[in-house]
mmCIF file of C-alpha atoms in Angstrom:
data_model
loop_
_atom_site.group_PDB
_atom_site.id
_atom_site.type_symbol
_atom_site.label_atom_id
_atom_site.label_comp_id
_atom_site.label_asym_id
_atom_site.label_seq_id
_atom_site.Cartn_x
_atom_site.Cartn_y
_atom_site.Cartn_z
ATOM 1 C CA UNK A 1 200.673 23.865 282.062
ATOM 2 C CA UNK A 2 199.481 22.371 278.868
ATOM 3 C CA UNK A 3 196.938 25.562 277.238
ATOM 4 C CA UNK A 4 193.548 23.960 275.674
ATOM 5 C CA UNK A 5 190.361 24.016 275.925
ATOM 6 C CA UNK A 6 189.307 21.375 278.618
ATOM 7 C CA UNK A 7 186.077 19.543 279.676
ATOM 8 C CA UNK A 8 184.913 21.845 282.375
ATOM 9 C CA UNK A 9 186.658 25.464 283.162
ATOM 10 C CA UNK A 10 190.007 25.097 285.224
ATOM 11 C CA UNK A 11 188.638 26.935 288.186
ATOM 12 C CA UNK A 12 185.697 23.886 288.235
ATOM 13 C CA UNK A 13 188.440 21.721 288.515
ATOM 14 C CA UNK A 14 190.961 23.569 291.186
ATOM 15 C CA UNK A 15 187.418 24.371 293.316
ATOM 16 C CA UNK A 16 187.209 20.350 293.270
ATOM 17 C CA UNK A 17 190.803 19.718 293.978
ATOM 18 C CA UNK A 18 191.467 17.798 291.135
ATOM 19 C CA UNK A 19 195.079 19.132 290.926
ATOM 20 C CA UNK A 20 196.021 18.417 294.670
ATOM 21 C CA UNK A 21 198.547 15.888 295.025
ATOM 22 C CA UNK A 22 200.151 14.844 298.313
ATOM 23 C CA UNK A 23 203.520 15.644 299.716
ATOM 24 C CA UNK A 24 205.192 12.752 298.109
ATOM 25 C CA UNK A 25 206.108 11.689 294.862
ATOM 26 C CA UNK A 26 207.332 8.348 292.968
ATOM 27 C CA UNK A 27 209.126 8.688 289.562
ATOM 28 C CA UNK A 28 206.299 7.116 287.822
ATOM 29 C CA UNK A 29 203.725 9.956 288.257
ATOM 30 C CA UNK A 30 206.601 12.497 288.151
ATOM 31 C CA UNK A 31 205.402 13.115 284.219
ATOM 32 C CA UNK A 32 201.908 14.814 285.600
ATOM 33 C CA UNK A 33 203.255 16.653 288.555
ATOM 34 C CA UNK A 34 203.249 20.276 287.033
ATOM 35 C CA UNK A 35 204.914 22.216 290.745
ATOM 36 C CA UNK A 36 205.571 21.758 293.949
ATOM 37 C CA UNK A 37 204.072 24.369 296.429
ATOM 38 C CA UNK A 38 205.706 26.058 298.725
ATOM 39 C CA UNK A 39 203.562 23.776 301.612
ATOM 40 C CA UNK A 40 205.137 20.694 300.420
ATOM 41 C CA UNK A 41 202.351 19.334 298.276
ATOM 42 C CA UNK A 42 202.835 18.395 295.007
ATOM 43 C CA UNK A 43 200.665 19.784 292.209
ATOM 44 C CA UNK A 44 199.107 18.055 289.208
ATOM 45 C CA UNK A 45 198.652 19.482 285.707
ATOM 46 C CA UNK A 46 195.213 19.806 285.110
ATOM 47 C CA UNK A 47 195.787 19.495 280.891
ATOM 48 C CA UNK A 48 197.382 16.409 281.896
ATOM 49 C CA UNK A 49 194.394 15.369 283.316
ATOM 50 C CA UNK A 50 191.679 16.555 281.385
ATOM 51 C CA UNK A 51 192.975 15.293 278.242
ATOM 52 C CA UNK A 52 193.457 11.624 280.124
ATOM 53 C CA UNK A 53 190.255 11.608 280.856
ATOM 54 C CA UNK A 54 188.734 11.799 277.315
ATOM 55 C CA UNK A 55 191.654 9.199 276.014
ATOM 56 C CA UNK A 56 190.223 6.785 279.341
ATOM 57 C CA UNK A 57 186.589 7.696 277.521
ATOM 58 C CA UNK A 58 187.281 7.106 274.012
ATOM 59 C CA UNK A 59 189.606 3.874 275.223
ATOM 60 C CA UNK A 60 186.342 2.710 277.231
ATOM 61 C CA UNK A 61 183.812 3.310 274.865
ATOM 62 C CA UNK A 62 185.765 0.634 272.444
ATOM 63 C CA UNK A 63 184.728 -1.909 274.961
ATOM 64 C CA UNK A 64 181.600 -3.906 275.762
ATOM 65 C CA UNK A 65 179.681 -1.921 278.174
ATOM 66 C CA UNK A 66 178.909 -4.703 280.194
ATOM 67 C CA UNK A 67 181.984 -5.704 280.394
ATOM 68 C CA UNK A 68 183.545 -2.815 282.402
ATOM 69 C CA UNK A 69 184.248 -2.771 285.812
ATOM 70 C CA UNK A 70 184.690 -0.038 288.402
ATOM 71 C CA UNK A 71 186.444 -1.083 291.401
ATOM 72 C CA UNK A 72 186.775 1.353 294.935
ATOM 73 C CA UNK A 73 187.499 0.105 298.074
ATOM 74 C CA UNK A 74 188.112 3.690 299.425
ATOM 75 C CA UNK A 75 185.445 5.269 300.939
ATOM 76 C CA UNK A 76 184.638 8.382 298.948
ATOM 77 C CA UNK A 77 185.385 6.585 296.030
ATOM 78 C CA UNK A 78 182.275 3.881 296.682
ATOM 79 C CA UNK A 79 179.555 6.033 295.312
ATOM 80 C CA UNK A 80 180.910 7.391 292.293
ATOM 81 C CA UNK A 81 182.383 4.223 291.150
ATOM 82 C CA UNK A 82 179.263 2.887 291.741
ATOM 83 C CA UNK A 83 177.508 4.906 289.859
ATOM 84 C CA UNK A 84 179.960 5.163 286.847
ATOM 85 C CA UNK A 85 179.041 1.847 286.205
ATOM 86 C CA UNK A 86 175.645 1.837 286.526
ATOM 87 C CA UNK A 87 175.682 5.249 283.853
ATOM 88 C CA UNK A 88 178.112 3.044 281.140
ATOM 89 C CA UNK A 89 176.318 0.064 281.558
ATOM 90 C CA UNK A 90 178.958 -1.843 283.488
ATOM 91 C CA UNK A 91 179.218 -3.810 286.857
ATOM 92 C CA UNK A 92 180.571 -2.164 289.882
ATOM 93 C CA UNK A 93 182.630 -3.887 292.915
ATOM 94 C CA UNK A 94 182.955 -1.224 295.851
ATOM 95 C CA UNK A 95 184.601 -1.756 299.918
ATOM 96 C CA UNK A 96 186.618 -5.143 299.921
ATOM 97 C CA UNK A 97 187.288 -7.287 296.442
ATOM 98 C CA UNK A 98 186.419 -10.733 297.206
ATOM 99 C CA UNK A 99 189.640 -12.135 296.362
ATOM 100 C CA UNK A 100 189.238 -14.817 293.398
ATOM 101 C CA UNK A 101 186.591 -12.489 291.748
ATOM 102 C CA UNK A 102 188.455 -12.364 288.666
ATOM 103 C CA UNK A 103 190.347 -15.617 288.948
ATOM 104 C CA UNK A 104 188.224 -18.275 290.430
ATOM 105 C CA UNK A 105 185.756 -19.426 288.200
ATOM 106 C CA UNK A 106 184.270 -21.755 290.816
ATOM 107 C CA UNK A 107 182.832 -18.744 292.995
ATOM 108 C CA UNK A 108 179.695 -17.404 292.403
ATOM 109 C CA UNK A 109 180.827 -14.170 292.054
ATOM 110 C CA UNK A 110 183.259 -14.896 289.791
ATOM 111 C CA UNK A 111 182.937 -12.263 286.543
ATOM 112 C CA UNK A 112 184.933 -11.670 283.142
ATOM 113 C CA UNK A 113 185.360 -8.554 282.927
ATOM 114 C CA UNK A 114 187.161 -6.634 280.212
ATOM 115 C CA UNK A 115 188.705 -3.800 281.512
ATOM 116 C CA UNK A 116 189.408 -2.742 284.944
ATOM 117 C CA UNK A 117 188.684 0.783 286.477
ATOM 118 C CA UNK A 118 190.675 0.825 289.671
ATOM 119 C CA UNK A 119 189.977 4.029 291.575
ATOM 120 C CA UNK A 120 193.393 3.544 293.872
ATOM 121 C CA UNK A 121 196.206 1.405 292.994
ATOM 122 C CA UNK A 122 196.436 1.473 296.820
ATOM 123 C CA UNK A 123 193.793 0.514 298.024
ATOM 124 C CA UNK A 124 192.394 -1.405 295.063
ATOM 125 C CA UNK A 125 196.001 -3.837 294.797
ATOM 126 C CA UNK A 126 193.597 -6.416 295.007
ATOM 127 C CA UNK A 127 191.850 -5.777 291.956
ATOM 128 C CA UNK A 128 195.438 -4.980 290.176
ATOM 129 C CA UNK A 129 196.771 -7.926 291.261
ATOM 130 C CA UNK A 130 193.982 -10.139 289.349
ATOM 131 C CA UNK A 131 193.341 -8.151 286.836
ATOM 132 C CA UNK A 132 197.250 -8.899 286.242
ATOM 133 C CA UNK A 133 196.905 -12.826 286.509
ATOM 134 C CA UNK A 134 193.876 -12.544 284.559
ATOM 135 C CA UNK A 135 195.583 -10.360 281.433
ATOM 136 C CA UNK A 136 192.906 -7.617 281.613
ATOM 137 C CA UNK A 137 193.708 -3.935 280.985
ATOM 138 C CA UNK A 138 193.421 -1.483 283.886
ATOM 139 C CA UNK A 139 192.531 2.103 284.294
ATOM 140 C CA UNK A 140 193.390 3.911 287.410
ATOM 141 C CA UNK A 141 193.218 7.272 289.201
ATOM 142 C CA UNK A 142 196.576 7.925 290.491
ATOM 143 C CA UNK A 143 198.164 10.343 292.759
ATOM 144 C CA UNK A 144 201.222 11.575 293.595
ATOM 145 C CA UNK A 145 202.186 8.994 295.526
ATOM 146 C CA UNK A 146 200.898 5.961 293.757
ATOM 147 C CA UNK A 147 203.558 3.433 291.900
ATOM 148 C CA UNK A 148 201.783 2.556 288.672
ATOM 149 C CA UNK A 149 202.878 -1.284 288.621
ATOM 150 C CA UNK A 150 199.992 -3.475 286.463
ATOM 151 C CA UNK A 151 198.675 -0.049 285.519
ATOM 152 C CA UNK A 152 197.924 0.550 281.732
ATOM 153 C CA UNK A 153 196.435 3.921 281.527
ATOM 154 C CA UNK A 154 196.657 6.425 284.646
ATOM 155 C CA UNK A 155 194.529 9.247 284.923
ATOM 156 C CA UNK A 156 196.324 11.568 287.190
ATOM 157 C CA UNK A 157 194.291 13.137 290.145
ATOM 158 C CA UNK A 158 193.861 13.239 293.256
ATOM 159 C CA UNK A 159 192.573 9.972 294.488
ATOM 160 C CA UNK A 160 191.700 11.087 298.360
ATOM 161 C CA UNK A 161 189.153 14.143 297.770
ATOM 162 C CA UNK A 162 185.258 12.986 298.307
ATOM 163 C CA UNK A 163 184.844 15.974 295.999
ATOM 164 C CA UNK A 164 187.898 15.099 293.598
ATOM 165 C CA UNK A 165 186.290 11.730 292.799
ATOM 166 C CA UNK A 166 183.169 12.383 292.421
ATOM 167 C CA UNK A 167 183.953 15.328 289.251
ATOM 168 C CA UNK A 168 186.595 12.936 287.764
ATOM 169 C CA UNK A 169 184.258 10.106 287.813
ATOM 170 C CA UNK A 170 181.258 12.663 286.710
ATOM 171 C CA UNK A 171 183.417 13.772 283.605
ATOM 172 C CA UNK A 172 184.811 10.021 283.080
ATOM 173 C CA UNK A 173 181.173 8.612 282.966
ATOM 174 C CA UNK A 174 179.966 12.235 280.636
ATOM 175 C CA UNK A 175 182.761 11.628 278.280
ATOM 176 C CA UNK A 176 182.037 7.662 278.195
ATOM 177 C CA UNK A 177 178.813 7.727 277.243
ATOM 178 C CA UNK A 178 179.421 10.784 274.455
ATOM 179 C CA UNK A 179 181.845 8.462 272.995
ATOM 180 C CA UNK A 180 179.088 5.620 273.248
ATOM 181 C CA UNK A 181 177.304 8.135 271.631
ATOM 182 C CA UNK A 182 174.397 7.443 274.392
ATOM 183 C CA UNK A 183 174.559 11.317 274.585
ATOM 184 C CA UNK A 184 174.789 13.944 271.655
ATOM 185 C CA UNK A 185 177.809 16.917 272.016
ATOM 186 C CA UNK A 186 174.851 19.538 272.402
ATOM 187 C CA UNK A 187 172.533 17.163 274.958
ATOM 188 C CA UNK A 188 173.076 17.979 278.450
ATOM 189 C CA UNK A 189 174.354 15.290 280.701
ATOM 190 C CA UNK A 190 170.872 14.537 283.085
ATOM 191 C CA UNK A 191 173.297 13.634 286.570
ATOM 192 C CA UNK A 192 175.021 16.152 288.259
ATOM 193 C CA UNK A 193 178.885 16.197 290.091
ATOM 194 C CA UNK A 194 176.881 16.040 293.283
ATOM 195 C CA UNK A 195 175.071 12.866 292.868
ATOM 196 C CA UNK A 196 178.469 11.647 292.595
ATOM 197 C CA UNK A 197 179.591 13.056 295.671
ATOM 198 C CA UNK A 198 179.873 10.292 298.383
ATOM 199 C CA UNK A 199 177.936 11.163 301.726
ATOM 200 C CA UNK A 200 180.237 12.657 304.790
ATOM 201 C CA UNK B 1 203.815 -20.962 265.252
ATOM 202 C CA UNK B 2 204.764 -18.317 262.257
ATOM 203 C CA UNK B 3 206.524 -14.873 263.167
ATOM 204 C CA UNK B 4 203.386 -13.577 262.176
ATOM 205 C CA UNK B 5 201.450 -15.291 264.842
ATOM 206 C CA UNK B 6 203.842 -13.855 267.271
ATOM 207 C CA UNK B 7 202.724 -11.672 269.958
ATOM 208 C CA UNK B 8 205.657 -9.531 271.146
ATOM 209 C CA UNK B 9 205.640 -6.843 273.682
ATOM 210 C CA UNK B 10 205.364 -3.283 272.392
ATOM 211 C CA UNK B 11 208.106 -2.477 275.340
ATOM 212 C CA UNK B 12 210.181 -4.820 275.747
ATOM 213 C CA UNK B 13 210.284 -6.825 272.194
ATOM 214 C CA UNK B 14 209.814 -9.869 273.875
ATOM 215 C CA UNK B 15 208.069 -13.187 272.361
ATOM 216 C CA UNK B 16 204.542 -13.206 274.714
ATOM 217 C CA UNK B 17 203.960 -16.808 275.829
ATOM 218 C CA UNK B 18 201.680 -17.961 278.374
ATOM 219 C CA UNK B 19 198.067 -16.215 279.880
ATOM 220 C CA UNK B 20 199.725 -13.145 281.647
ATOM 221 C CA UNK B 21 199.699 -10.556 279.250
ATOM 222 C CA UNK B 22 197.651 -7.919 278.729
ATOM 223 C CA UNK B 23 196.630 -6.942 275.103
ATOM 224 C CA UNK B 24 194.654 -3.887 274.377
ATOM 225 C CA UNK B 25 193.692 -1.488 271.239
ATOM 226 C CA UNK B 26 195.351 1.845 271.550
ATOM 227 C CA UNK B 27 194.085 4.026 274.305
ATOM 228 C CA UNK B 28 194.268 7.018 271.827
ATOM 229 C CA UNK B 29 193.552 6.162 268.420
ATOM 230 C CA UNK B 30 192.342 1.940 268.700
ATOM 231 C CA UNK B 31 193.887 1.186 265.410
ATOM 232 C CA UNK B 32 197.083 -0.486 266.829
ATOM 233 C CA UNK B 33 197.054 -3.511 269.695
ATOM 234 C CA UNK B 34 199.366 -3.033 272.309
ATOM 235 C CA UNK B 35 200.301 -6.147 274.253
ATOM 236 C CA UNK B 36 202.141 -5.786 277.369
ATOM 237 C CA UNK B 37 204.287 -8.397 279.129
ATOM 238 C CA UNK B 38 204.000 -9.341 282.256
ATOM 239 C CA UNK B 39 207.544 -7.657 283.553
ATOM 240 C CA UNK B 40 206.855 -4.576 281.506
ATOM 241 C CA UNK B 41 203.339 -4.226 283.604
ATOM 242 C CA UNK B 42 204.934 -4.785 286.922
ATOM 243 C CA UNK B 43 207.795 -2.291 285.998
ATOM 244 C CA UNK B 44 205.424 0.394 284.802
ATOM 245 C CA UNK B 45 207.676 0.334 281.472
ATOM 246 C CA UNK B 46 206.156 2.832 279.203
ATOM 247 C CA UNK B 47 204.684 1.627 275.943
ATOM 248 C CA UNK B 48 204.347 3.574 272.309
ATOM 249 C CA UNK B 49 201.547 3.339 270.198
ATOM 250 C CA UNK B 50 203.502 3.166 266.407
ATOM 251 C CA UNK B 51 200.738 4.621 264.809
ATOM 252 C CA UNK B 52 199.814 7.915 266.757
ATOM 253 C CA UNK B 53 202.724 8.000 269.367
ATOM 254 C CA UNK B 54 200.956 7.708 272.091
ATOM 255 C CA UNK B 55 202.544 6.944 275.411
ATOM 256 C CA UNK B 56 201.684 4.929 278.326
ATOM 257 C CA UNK B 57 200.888 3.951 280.655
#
């Protein structure tokens, strides 16, 4: 496990389950797996993670605000995603893409965004898929599980946790806005991990 | 179009042609552009930034 000083203590991030993986694994995410435990479930490194987070920040923050979207079609993932976007400034497309959202200029919901955050490759294939066709960079949460086709930066954590989300997405919108520089190093961030935390 | 006008993939090598590509400043340091072809995307082929060594994706 990579030794540095990270965003949050490490305990803040095991009591989350940030590192918790799933019992399977693809080759592509083998890079951020730092065990296997004894229960079958593969483990991330947190270093790994923390120090993808900042490069997703400082990679963000080099883009339009507005032009940023968060995309979660997973449950748990709605409310954080949601409000990531609302904290950077960008637009936010949560439950079921509207397929031609990012293709179809004749829809009225058609947007231009330019960069995707997809919260599951999984579940948001959707948003991969046109992002693809479209030529704009994604940024996704991935687990253990997840093959990182159309992908362009992973951050890897666990994807499934209402808790998970919500601090990765609480640390990814901190971080953003810092590197905005919305939000001095010494200025404490005003939302909390639970008002990213979806309800049960 | 010159070689300098040229978009290549920072995988592959490849000349770029056509609207599916993806072209982005480095994740790490933004000084270099990385442009990704199409294949290299779908493969998850891992790209290196020349100037700070990053590597993705």
């Amino acid at each position: 496990m990579v030794e540095e000083d990270t965003l949050i203590p490490v305990e803040d991030y095991l009591k989350a389950g940030v590192h918790i993986g799933t019992q399977h694994k693809t080759n592509d995410m083998e890079d951020f797996i730092y065990k296997v435990r004894d229960d079958g479930l593969y483990i991330f490194d947190i270093g790994k993670t923390d120090q993808r987070i900042r490069t997703a920040a400082r990679f963000l923050s080099r883009f339009d605000p507005s032009k940023i979207l968060a995309v979660s079609a997973r449950e748990y993932g709605k409310r954080p995603a949601e409000l990531f976007a609302k904290i950077v400034g960008g637009k936010s497309s949560v439950g079921r893409m509207i397929p031609g959202m990012l293709t179809n200029p004749n829809l009225d919901h058609y947007i231009e965004p330019e960069i995707v955050v997809a919260t599951d490759p999984i579940g948001d294939q959707q948003a991969l898929k046109e992002a693809n066709t479209s030529g704009i960079p994604v940024i996704a949460l991935c687990d253990t599980n997840n093959m990182i086709s159309n992908v362009d930066l992973v951050i890897p954590a666990n994807n499934k946790g209402r808790k998970a989300l919500s601090m990765v997405y609480w640390l990814l919108s901190r971080e953003t806005v810092k590197e905005q520089e919305r939000l001095a190093d010494d200025e404490k961030f005003k939302y909390e991990v639970e008002d990213f935390e979806a309800e049960i | 179009m010159s070689d300098e006008d040229e978009i290549r993939c920072v995988s592959c090598g490849i000349t770029i042609t056509g609207p599916a590509f993806t072209s982005f400043p480095c994740p790490e340091c933004g000084e270099v552009t990385i442009a990704r072809c199409k294949n290299c995307r779908k493969q998850s082929n891992h790209y290196k930034c020349s100037e700070c060594g990053f590597i993705g994706p």
